Amino acid sequence: MNGIHPAEKKEVRSAVTYSPSAVQLVLSQNCGCPPEPIVKEGDTVKKYQKVAEAKGNVSVPLHSPIAGTVTHVSDSIHIDVEGTSEIRPKRKDYTRLNQEKIIEVIRKAGVVGLGGAAFPTHVKLQTKVKTYILNGCECEPHLMADHHVMVTYPEEVITGLRILMKASGATKGIIGIEKNKPDAIQALRKHAGEGIEVRPVPTRYPQGAEKMLIHTLTGRKVPCGELPCAIDIGMNNVGTAKAVYDAFQGIPLTHRVFTVSGSVRKPVNVLAPIGTTARELINQADGYEKQPAKVLFGGPMMGVAQDSVENPVTKACSGITVFSAVDQRMAEPCIRCGRCVEVCPMHLLPTTLVKLIRNKKFADAKETHLFDCFECGSCTYVCPSNIPLVHYLRLGKQELRNACQK
Amino acid sequence: MLAKSSSPHIHTGLSKQKIMYMVVLALLPATIAGIYFFGIPAATIIAVSVASALATDILMQKLTASSMRWLNGSAVLTGLLLALILPPTVPLWIPALGSIFAVSLGKYAFGVGNNIFNPALIGRAILVISWPQFMSGWINPDGVTAATPLAQKTSLFSVFTGNVGGCIGETSAIALLAGGAFLIALRLIDWRIPAVYIGSLAVLMTIAGKDPLYQVMAGGLLIGAFFMATDYVTSPLARKGRIIFALGLGVLTFIFRFYSSMPEGVMYSILLMNATVPLIERYTKPKPFGK
């Protein structure tokens, strides 16, 4: 596998639970159609109550993580904490339900992929497969949310995998975990059991990318432009498996683990509700080490830089990475060193693609497999001329998408 | 104010300048060997060549309105490389002019990063064509006029250490191999190019009944294989292309050395293969993962 070996920076040594006094539930926080609010300003809601209804098949409902009063409804639902009333979770036994009913439970709980893409899990399960893989790689530097889930809830993760396997028809389950997490490998192996194999994989980036992990675990390649189900494989993040388990405990997806690290005083894993602001999570890490220059939702390779720490976290966010300094070096002309080509996991020619895009030859870029790029950032990481390759690749994709829509 | 820039947000820290100066460092053994064997004249040729390259580079940066860099590692490298492939007897205006041609015509005329031909070799080619009478003043390290190891056979040990006639930096195999090993160990050059170039030449020479070890260590092959064929801008981007490129180099150098008595086989081989790079790249595009 082509790739890079950035410093792992797995700095978290503790975990805390946090309950904010208010949450902002962004409606458009996952792939597919945003759900529609079914509450209005002034309404009282209970913890776990559904506050937005799914719209169409590729959509999931949104639930409130806290009991309180709705203060604002627009493109996000703002709720202030008030009281402690809670919708009592009702357990369901997945072994007694058929595939459709299992998928419906998962859909109703608002479960989406927690590996970053936030794709509605119930839609993924509609395609039947033979093998189901759980992704426990967490190859991004800094992030340790999946690690926490695997070490703290190994039984739940395994049960979640069994539910996913039953729903998708898979007979074989594999959990891929990077070798730098021996405790997670051990914990999951203890509870694995029949039909499920825990496989350590080499620690490198982007080992946790869907296509890369499938190739490392099974030797098979997902065809260009297709999804893993095209080769009878289903995959989800370990965190998603835990969320699926929770769904069958009657608990909708309202909380998750966020890794707060980087230039903070005490890197920490925070179990918090969706809708908590970045600022509050950073406070859980005892605040900034220095004046922050950049705050990311996600890890340093694919995270999205935020314009404000008042932004709330969503289901798709795995953590917050803080930088106290920003790389100021200017981009220089490409010297055709070929490093980007050497590291690209999809075996593309990043420098050629970027040259085409900069010269507005978008159709040629599409021909040169621009859409096989999943923006892992390996090319930009190694470029000695400091060219913002991923930035241009995104630009090219956006131009082509806009042209398509016209 | 929080910076909102595109991912990724971390970098290896390797810069173009660092790479250039590492290659200059790798050439230090050969430079020192050249000065050791050929004395002060060699040192002054090197100094003049580098100075002229830097001056031309500064002028070119001004003319192309680029951001100014006074000690451009790329210019230092071009100047040094050119000096190392000149005979030690050249008058000082030769390296001065050669560097001017190398930096201006060999590099900036195409736009930085777009030159087709190796700049140092372009400089040398212009010198050889224009002033051939100055470009074959071969001497032994003891100052006596002599033929080069390819024209007149000497011992394997002599070409290994460099105690032979030839260009300033090309004579000492061990110095060049040390530099080459350094570059490969630090992954600054693709080992495939020197390996396939040298390997294919050695194989062809063996088949032709010549001593492969001697052929590899004599003449400009080692400096060409490690320091000029591996030049980023003028060699193919991807693995497969580089192997074909290096094979072409091996075959051409064999043909020039075996069938012709002209020197500079390595120089012409590299320049010719430089020209084929766009063609090689067109037919050796890597297959995307999953195609």
PDB file of N, CA, C and O in Angstrom, chain A residues 82-139:
ATOM      1  N   GLU A  82     -32.949  21.739  30.626  1.00  0.00           N
ATOM      2  CA  GLU A  82     -33.928  22.036  31.685  1.00  0.00           C
ATOM      3  C   GLU A  82     -34.508  20.713  32.156  1.00  0.00           C
ATOM      4  O   GLU A  82     -35.117  19.991  31.367  1.00  0.00           O
ATOM      5  N   GLY A  83     -34.292  20.375  33.392  1.00  0.00           N
ATOM      6  CA  GLY A  83     -34.867  19.136  33.914  1.00  0.00           C
ATOM      7  C   GLY A  83     -34.050  17.923  33.488  1.00  0.00           C
ATOM      8  O   GLY A  83     -32.988  18.030  32.874  1.00  0.00           O
ATOM      9  N   THR A  84     -34.579  16.759  33.838  1.00  0.00           N
ATOM     10  CA  THR A  84     -33.859  15.516  33.556  1.00  0.00           C
ATOM     11  C   THR A  84     -34.760  14.444  32.966  1.00  0.00           C
ATOM     12  O   THR A  84     -34.425  13.280  32.965  1.00  0.00           O
ATOM     13  N   SER A  85     -35.912  14.820  32.434  1.00  0.00           N
ATOM     14  CA  SER A  85     -36.819  13.776  31.938  1.00  0.00           C
ATOM     15  C   SER A  85     -36.222  13.113  30.706  1.00  0.00           C
ATOM     16  O   SER A  85     -35.527  13.743  29.911  1.00  0.00           O
ATOM     17  N   GLU A  86     -36.509  11.844  30.584  1.00  0.00           N
ATOM     18  CA  GLU A  86     -35.842  11.057  29.554  1.00  0.00           C
ATOM     19  C   GLU A  86     -36.832  10.049  28.995  1.00  0.00           C
ATOM     20  O   GLU A  86     -37.662   9.520  29.728  1.00  0.00           O
ATOM     21  N   ILE A  87     -36.760   9.809  27.697  1.00  0.00           N
ATOM     22  CA  ILE A  87     -37.587   8.746  27.098  1.00  0.00           C
ATOM     23  C   ILE A  87     -36.969   7.425  27.510  1.00  0.00           C
ATOM     24  O   ILE A  87     -35.788   7.175  27.252  1.00  0.00           O
ATOM     25  N   ARG A  88     -37.706   6.579  28.155  1.00  0.00           N
ATOM     26  CA  ARG A  88     -37.111   5.345  28.668  1.00  0.00           C
ATOM     27  C   ARG A  88     -36.684   4.427  27.544  1.00  0.00           C
ATOM     28  O   ARG A  88     -37.498   4.101  26.678  1.00  0.00           O
ATOM     29  N   PRO A  89     -35.400   4.036  27.558  1.00  0.00           N
ATOM     30  CA  PRO A  89     -34.929   3.176  26.467  1.00  0.00           C
ATOM     31  C   PRO A  89     -35.623   1.816  26.521  1.00  0.00           C
ATOM     32  O   PRO A  89     -35.766   1.241  27.588  1.00  0.00           O
ATOM     33  N   LYS A  90     -36.055   1.317  25.330  1.00  0.00           N
ATOM     34  CA  LYS A  90     -36.719   0.007  25.277  1.00  0.00           C
ATOM     35  C   LYS A  90     -35.822  -0.949  24.519  1.00  0.00           C
ATOM     36  O   LYS A  90     -35.566  -0.769  23.327  1.00  0.00           O
ATOM     37  N   ARG A  91     -35.352  -1.982  25.215  1.00  0.00           N
ATOM     38  CA  ARG A  91     -34.427  -2.928  24.586  1.00  0.00           C
ATOM     39  C   ARG A  91     -35.116  -3.765  23.529  1.00  0.00           C
ATOM     40  O   ARG A  91     -36.311  -4.057  23.646  1.00  0.00           O
ATOM     41  N   LYS A  92     -34.316  -4.122  22.509  1.00  0.00           N
ATOM     42  CA  LYS A  92     -34.847  -5.031  21.484  1.00  0.00           C
ATOM     43  C   LYS A  92     -33.844  -6.170  21.293  1.00  0.00           C
ATOM     44  O   LYS A  92     -32.631  -5.962  21.352  1.00  0.00           O
ATOM     45  N   ASP A  93     -34.363  -7.364  21.068  1.00  0.00           N
ATOM     46  CA  ASP A  93     -33.496  -8.527  20.889  1.00  0.00           C
ATOM     47  C   ASP A  93     -33.300  -8.762  19.396  1.00  0.00           C
ATOM     48  O   ASP A  93     -34.209  -9.206  18.693  1.00  0.00           O
ATOM     49  N   TYR A  94     -32.095  -8.478  18.893  1.00  0.00           N
ATOM     50  CA  TYR A  94     -31.872  -8.579  17.453  1.00  0.00           C
ATOM     51  C   TYR A  94     -31.969 -10.017  16.957  1.00  0.00           C
ATOM     52  O   TYR A  94     -32.252 -10.272  15.788  1.00  0.00           O
ATOM     53  N   THR A  95     -31.735 -10.969  17.875  1.00  0.00           N
ATOM     54  CA  THR A  95     -31.769 -12.366  17.428  1.00  0.00           C
ATOM     55  C   THR A  95     -33.179 -12.798  17.060  1.00  0.00           C
ATOM     56  O   THR A  95     -33.368 -13.799  16.379  1.00  0.00           O
ATOM     57  N   ARG A  96     -34.171 -12.016  17.486  1.00  0.00           N
ATOM     58  CA  ARG A  96     -35.557 -12.396  17.181  1.00  0.00           C
ATOM     59  C   ARG A  96     -36.152 -11.597  16.040  1.00  0.00           C
ATOM     60  O   ARG A  96     -37.318 -11.768  15.706  1.00  0.00           O
ATOM     61  N   LEU A  97     -35.348 -10.677  15.471  1.00  0.00           N
ATOM     62  CA  LEU A  97     -35.895  -9.838  14.417  1.00  0.00           C
ATOM     63  C   LEU A  97     -35.329 -10.256  13.060  1.00  0.00           C
ATOM     64  O   LEU A  97     -34.201 -10.734  12.973  1.00  0.00           O
ATOM     65  N   ASN A  98     -36.122 -10.020  11.989  1.00  0.00           N
ATOM     66  CA  ASN A  98     -35.594 -10.316  10.661  1.00  0.00           C
ATOM     67  C   ASN A  98     -34.812  -9.103  10.149  1.00  0.00           C
ATOM     68  O   ASN A  98     -34.739  -8.068  10.819  1.00  0.00           O
ATOM     69  N   GLN A  99     -34.219  -9.262   8.944  1.00  0.00           N
ATOM     70  CA  GLN A  99     -33.319  -8.221   8.442  1.00  0.00           C
ATOM     71  C   GLN A  99     -33.992  -6.857   8.336  1.00  0.00           C
ATOM     72  O   GLN A  99     -33.441  -5.843   8.768  1.00  0.00           O
ATOM     73  N   GLU A 100     -35.211  -6.817   7.766  1.00  0.00           N
ATOM     74  CA  GLU A 100     -35.876  -5.519   7.576  1.00  0.00           C
ATOM     75  C   GLU A 100     -36.108  -4.829   8.907  1.00  0.00           C
ATOM     76  O   GLU A 100     -35.924  -3.625   9.042  1.00  0.00           O
ATOM     77  N   LYS A 101     -36.525  -5.621   9.912  1.00  0.00           N
ATOM     78  CA  LYS A 101     -36.840  -5.015  11.208  1.00  0.00           C
ATOM     79  C   LYS A 101     -35.568  -4.501  11.880  1.00  0.00           C
ATOM     80  O   LYS A 101     -35.573  -3.456  12.525  1.00  0.00           O
ATOM     81  N   ILE A 102     -34.473  -5.253  11.724  1.00  0.00           N
ATOM     82  CA  ILE A 102     -33.192  -4.807  12.308  1.00  0.00           C
ATOM     83  C   ILE A 102     -32.793  -3.476  11.674  1.00  0.00           C
ATOM     84  O   ILE A 102     -32.421  -2.518  12.363  1.00  0.00           O
ATOM     85  N   ILE A 103     -32.885  -3.427  10.342  1.00  0.00           N
ATOM     86  CA  ILE A 103     -32.497  -2.204   9.634  1.00  0.00           C
ATOM     87  C   ILE A 103     -33.383  -1.042  10.065  1.00  0.00           C
ATOM     88  O   ILE A 103     -32.925   0.098  10.223  1.00  0.00           O
ATOM     89  N   GLU A 104     -34.663  -1.305  10.312  1.00  0.00           N
ATOM     90  CA  GLU A 104     -35.583  -0.248  10.728  1.00  0.00           C
ATOM     91  C   GLU A 104     -35.209   0.293  12.118  1.00  0.00           C
ATOM     92  O   GLU A 104     -35.261   1.494  12.368  1.00  0.00           O
ATOM     93  N   VAL A 105     -34.799  -0.617  13.028  1.00  0.00           N
ATOM     94  CA  VAL A 105     -34.366  -0.171  14.368  1.00  0.00           C
ATOM     95  C   VAL A 105     -33.163   0.767  14.236  1.00  0.00           C
ATOM     96  O   VAL A 105     -33.080   1.815  14.880  1.00  0.00           O
ATOM     97  N   ILE A 106     -32.225   0.355  13.356  1.00  0.00           N
ATOM     98  CA  ILE A 106     -31.015   1.164  13.162  1.00  0.00           C
ATOM     99  C   ILE A 106     -31.377   2.517  12.566  1.00  0.00           C
ATOM    100  O   ILE A 106     -30.847   3.562  12.962  1.00  0.00           O
ATOM    101  N   ARG A 107     -32.293   2.523  11.614  1.00  0.00           N
ATOM    102  CA  ARG A 107     -32.699   3.778  10.990  1.00  0.00           C
ATOM    103  C   ARG A 107     -33.370   4.692  12.008  1.00  0.00           C
ATOM    104  O   ARG A 107     -33.039   5.872  12.109  1.00  0.00           O
ATOM    105  N   LYS A 108     -34.273   4.106  12.791  1.00  0.00           N
ATOM    106  CA  LYS A 108     -35.021   4.927  13.745  1.00  0.00           C
ATOM    107  C   LYS A 108     -34.110   5.545  14.795  1.00  0.00           C
ATOM    108  O   LYS A 108     -34.436   6.574  15.370  1.00  0.00           O
ATOM    109  N   ALA A 109     -32.967   4.895  15.065  1.00  0.00           N
ATOM    110  CA  ALA A 109     -32.048   5.419  16.071  1.00  0.00           C
ATOM    111  C   ALA A 109     -31.135   6.493  15.508  1.00  0.00           C
ATOM    112  O   ALA A 109     -30.303   7.046  16.208  1.00  0.00           O
ATOM    113  N   GLY A 110     -31.285   6.790  14.213  1.00  0.00           N
ATOM    114  CA  GLY A 110     -30.491   7.861  13.621  1.00  0.00           C
ATOM    115  C   GLY A 110     -29.025   7.520  13.462  1.00  0.00           C
ATOM    116  O   GLY A 110     -28.169   8.398  13.484  1.00  0.00           O
ATOM    117  N   VAL A 111     -28.738   6.217  13.263  1.00  0.00           N
ATOM    118  CA  VAL A 111     -27.332   5.812  13.191  1.00  0.00           C
ATOM    119  C   VAL A 111     -26.742   6.140  11.817  1.00  0.00           C
ATOM    120  O   VAL A 111     -27.295   5.778  10.784  1.00  0.00           O
ATOM    121  N   VAL A 112     -25.612   6.846  11.855  1.00  0.00           N
ATOM    122  CA  VAL A 112     -24.845   7.103  10.632  1.00  0.00           C
ATOM    123  C   VAL A 112     -23.413   6.670  10.902  1.00  0.00           C
ATOM    124  O   VAL A 112     -23.026   6.466  12.052  1.00  0.00           O
ATOM    125  N   GLY A 113     -22.614   6.538   9.853  1.00  0.00           N
ATOM    126  CA  GLY A 113     -21.232   6.116  10.014  1.00  0.00           C
ATOM    127  C   GLY A 113     -20.444   7.112  10.849  1.00  0.00           C
ATOM    128  O   GLY A 113     -20.477   8.309  10.566  1.00  0.00           O
ATOM    129  N   LEU A 114     -19.743   6.603  11.862  1.00  0.00           N
ATOM    130  CA  LEU A 114     -19.011   7.501  12.737  1.00  0.00           C
ATOM    131  C   LEU A 114     -17.535   7.596  12.360  1.00  0.00           C
ATOM    132  O   LEU A 114     -16.726   8.131  13.106  1.00  0.00           O
ATOM    133  N   GLY A 115     -17.167   7.060  11.207  1.00  0.00           N
ATOM    134  CA  GLY A 115     -15.775   7.104  10.772  1.00  0.00           C
ATOM    135  C   GLY A 115     -15.417   8.396  10.082  1.00  0.00           C
ATOM    136  O   GLY A 115     -14.278   8.617   9.714  1.00  0.00           O
ATOM    137  N   GLY A 116     -16.396   9.272   9.884  1.00  0.00           N
ATOM    138  CA  GLY A 116     -16.114  10.561   9.263  1.00  0.00           C
ATOM    139  C   GLY A 116     -17.055  10.913   8.131  1.00  0.00           C
ATOM    140  O   GLY A 116     -17.374  12.067   7.915  1.00  0.00           O
ATOM    141  N   ALA A 117     -17.522   9.910   7.378  1.00  0.00           N
ATOM    142  CA  ALA A 117     -18.366  10.211   6.220  1.00  0.00           C
ATOM    143  C   ALA A 117     -19.831  10.385   6.598  1.00  0.00           C
ATOM    144  O   ALA A 117     -20.605  10.979   5.859  1.00  0.00           O
ATOM    145  N   ALA A 118     -20.243   9.839   7.751  1.00  0.00           N
ATOM    146  CA  ALA A 118     -21.614   9.986   8.251  1.00  0.00           C
ATOM    147  C   ALA A 118     -22.662   9.546   7.233  1.00  0.00           C
ATOM    148  O   ALA A 118     -23.642  10.245   6.993  1.00  0.00           O
ATOM    149  N   PHE A 119     -22.462   8.395   6.656  1.00  0.00           N
ATOM    150  CA  PHE A 119     -23.450   7.861   5.718  1.00  0.00           C
ATOM    151  C   PHE A 119     -24.501   7.067   6.501  1.00  0.00           C
ATOM    152  O   PHE A 119     -24.140   6.293   7.383  1.00  0.00           O
ATOM    153  N   PRO A 120     -25.808   7.254   6.198  1.00  0.00           N
ATOM    154  CA  PRO A 120     -26.840   6.531   6.944  1.00  0.00           C
ATOM    155  C   PRO A 120     -26.618   5.023   6.893  1.00  0.00           C
ATOM    156  O   PRO A 120     -26.599   4.420   5.816  1.00  0.00           O
ATOM    157  N   THR A 121     -26.434   4.420   8.072  1.00  0.00           N
ATOM    158  CA  THR A 121     -26.072   3.006   8.128  1.00  0.00           C
ATOM    159  C   THR A 121     -27.173   2.106   7.577  1.00  0.00           C
ATOM    160  O   THR A 121     -26.892   1.093   6.944  1.00  0.00           O
ATOM    161  N   HIS A 122     -28.435   2.465   7.811  1.00  0.00           N
ATOM    162  CA  HIS A 122     -29.528   1.593   7.350  1.00  0.00           C
ATOM    163  C   HIS A 122     -29.536   1.484   5.827  1.00  0.00           C
ATOM    164  O   HIS A 122     -29.894   0.447   5.275  1.00  0.00           O
ATOM    165  N   VAL A 123     -29.093   2.540   5.140  1.00  0.00           N
ATOM    166  CA  VAL A 123     -29.047   2.496   3.674  1.00  0.00           C
ATOM    167  C   VAL A 123     -27.944   1.537   3.232  1.00  0.00           C
ATOM    168  O   VAL A 123     -28.113   0.732   2.323  1.00  0.00           O
ATOM    169  N   LYS A 124     -26.800   1.607   3.919  1.00  0.00           N
ATOM    170  CA  LYS A 124     -25.686   0.716   3.587  1.00  0.00           C
ATOM    171  C   LYS A 124     -26.131  -0.743   3.719  1.00  0.00           C
ATOM    172  O   LYS A 124     -25.779  -1.591   2.909  1.00  0.00           O
ATOM    173  N   LEU A 125     -26.922  -1.027   4.768  1.00  0.00           N
ATOM    174  CA  LEU A 125     -27.300  -2.412   5.048  1.00  0.00           C
ATOM    175  C   LEU A 125     -28.323  -2.949   4.067  1.00  0.00           C
ATOM    176  O   LEU A 125     -28.599  -4.149   4.055  1.00  0.00           O
ATOM    177  N   GLN A 126     -28.906  -2.069   3.232  1.00  0.00           N
ATOM    178  CA  GLN A 126     -29.903  -2.545   2.280  1.00  0.00           C
ATOM    179  C   GLN A 126     -29.273  -3.396   1.194  1.00  0.00           C
ATOM    180  O   GLN A 126     -29.957  -4.188   0.548  1.00  0.00           O
ATOM    181  N   THR A 127     -27.934  -3.240   0.988  1.00  0.00           N
ATOM    182  CA  THR A 127     -27.239  -4.089   0.025  1.00  0.00           C
ATOM    183  C   THR A 127     -26.641  -5.265   0.773  1.00  0.00           C
ATOM    184  O   THR A 127     -25.879  -5.076   1.715  1.00  0.00           O
ATOM    185  N   LYS A 128     -26.981  -6.480   0.331  1.00  0.00           N
ATOM    186  CA  LYS A 128     -26.505  -7.659   1.075  1.00  0.00           C
ATOM    187  C   LYS A 128     -25.082  -8.023   0.653  1.00  0.00           C
ATOM    188  O   LYS A 128     -24.712  -7.894  -0.521  1.00  0.00           O
ATOM    189  N   VAL A 129     -24.283  -8.468   1.615  1.00  0.00           N
ATOM    190  CA  VAL A 129     -22.873  -8.783   1.357  1.00  0.00           C
ATOM    191  C   VAL A 129     -22.516 -10.110   2.009  1.00  0.00           C
ATOM    192  O   VAL A 129     -23.326 -10.696   2.714  1.00  0.00           O
ATOM    193  N   LYS A 130     -21.254 -10.545   1.782  1.00  0.00           N
ATOM    194  CA  LYS A 130     -20.829 -11.820   2.366  1.00  0.00           C
ATOM    195  C   LYS A 130     -19.900 -11.629   3.568  1.00  0.00           C
ATOM    196  O   LYS A 130     -19.887 -12.422   4.494  1.00  0.00           O
ATOM    197  N   THR A 131     -19.103 -10.553   3.502  1.00  0.00           N
ATOM    198  CA  THR A 131     -18.148 -10.304   4.584  1.00  0.00           C
ATOM    199  C   THR A 131     -18.403  -8.921   5.150  1.00  0.00           C
ATOM    200  O   THR A 131     -18.642  -7.975   4.401  1.00  0.00           O
ATOM    201  N   TYR A 132     -18.361  -8.797   6.475  1.00  0.00           N
ATOM    202  CA  TYR A 132     -18.500  -7.471   7.082  1.00  0.00           C
ATOM    203  C   TYR A 132     -17.232  -7.126   7.831  1.00  0.00           C
ATOM    204  O   TYR A 132     -16.744  -7.909   8.638  1.00  0.00           O
ATOM    205  N   ILE A 133     -16.710  -5.948   7.537  1.00  0.00           N
ATOM    206  CA  ILE A 133     -15.463  -5.519   8.165  1.00  0.00           C
ATOM    207  C   ILE A 133     -15.740  -4.356   9.121  1.00  0.00           C
ATOM    208  O   ILE A 133     -16.517  -3.455   8.796  1.00  0.00           O
ATOM    209  N   LEU A 134     -15.119  -4.388  10.287  1.00  0.00           N
ATOM    210  CA  LEU A 134     -15.169  -3.231  11.177  1.00  0.00           C
ATOM    211  C   LEU A 134     -13.807  -2.545  11.119  1.00  0.00           C
ATOM    212  O   LEU A 134     -12.769  -3.203  11.212  1.00  0.00           O
ATOM    213  N   ASN A 135     -13.828  -1.243  10.957  1.00  0.00           N
ATOM    214  CA  ASN A 135     -12.610  -0.465  10.808  1.00  0.00           C
ATOM    215  C   ASN A 135     -12.181   0.082  12.158  1.00  0.00           C
ATOM    216  O   ASN A 135     -12.794   1.004  12.684  1.00  0.00           O
ATOM    217  N   GLY A 136     -11.121  -0.508  12.728  1.00  0.00           N
ATOM    218  CA  GLY A 136     -10.601  -0.015  13.999  1.00  0.00           C
ATOM    219  C   GLY A 136      -9.213   0.557  13.813  1.00  0.00           C
ATOM    220  O   GLY A 136      -8.411   0.585  14.751  1.00  0.00           O
ATOM    221  N   CYS A 137      -8.899   1.019  12.600  1.00  0.00           N
ATOM    222  CA  CYS A 137      -7.542   1.472  12.313  1.00  0.00           C
ATOM    223  C   CYS A 137      -7.213   2.802  12.964  1.00  0.00           C
ATOM    224  O   CYS A 137      -6.205   2.957  13.633  1.00  0.00           O
ATOM    225  N   GLU A 138      -8.088   3.786  12.762  1.00  0.00           N
ATOM    226  CA  GLU A 138      -7.861   5.146  13.261  1.00  0.00           C
ATOM    227  C   GLU A 138      -6.450   5.600  12.894  1.00  0.00           C
ATOM    228  O   GLU A 138      -5.598   5.848  13.770  1.00  0.00           O
ATOM    229  N   CYS A 139      -6.171   5.673  11.590  1.00  0.00           N
ATOM    230  CA  CYS A 139      -4.825   5.982  11.127  1.00  0.00           C
ATOM    231  C   CYS A 139      -4.469   7.457  11.223  1.00  0.00           C
ATOM    232  O   CYS A 139      -3.314   7.821  11.076  1.00  0.00           O
TER     233      CYS A 139
END
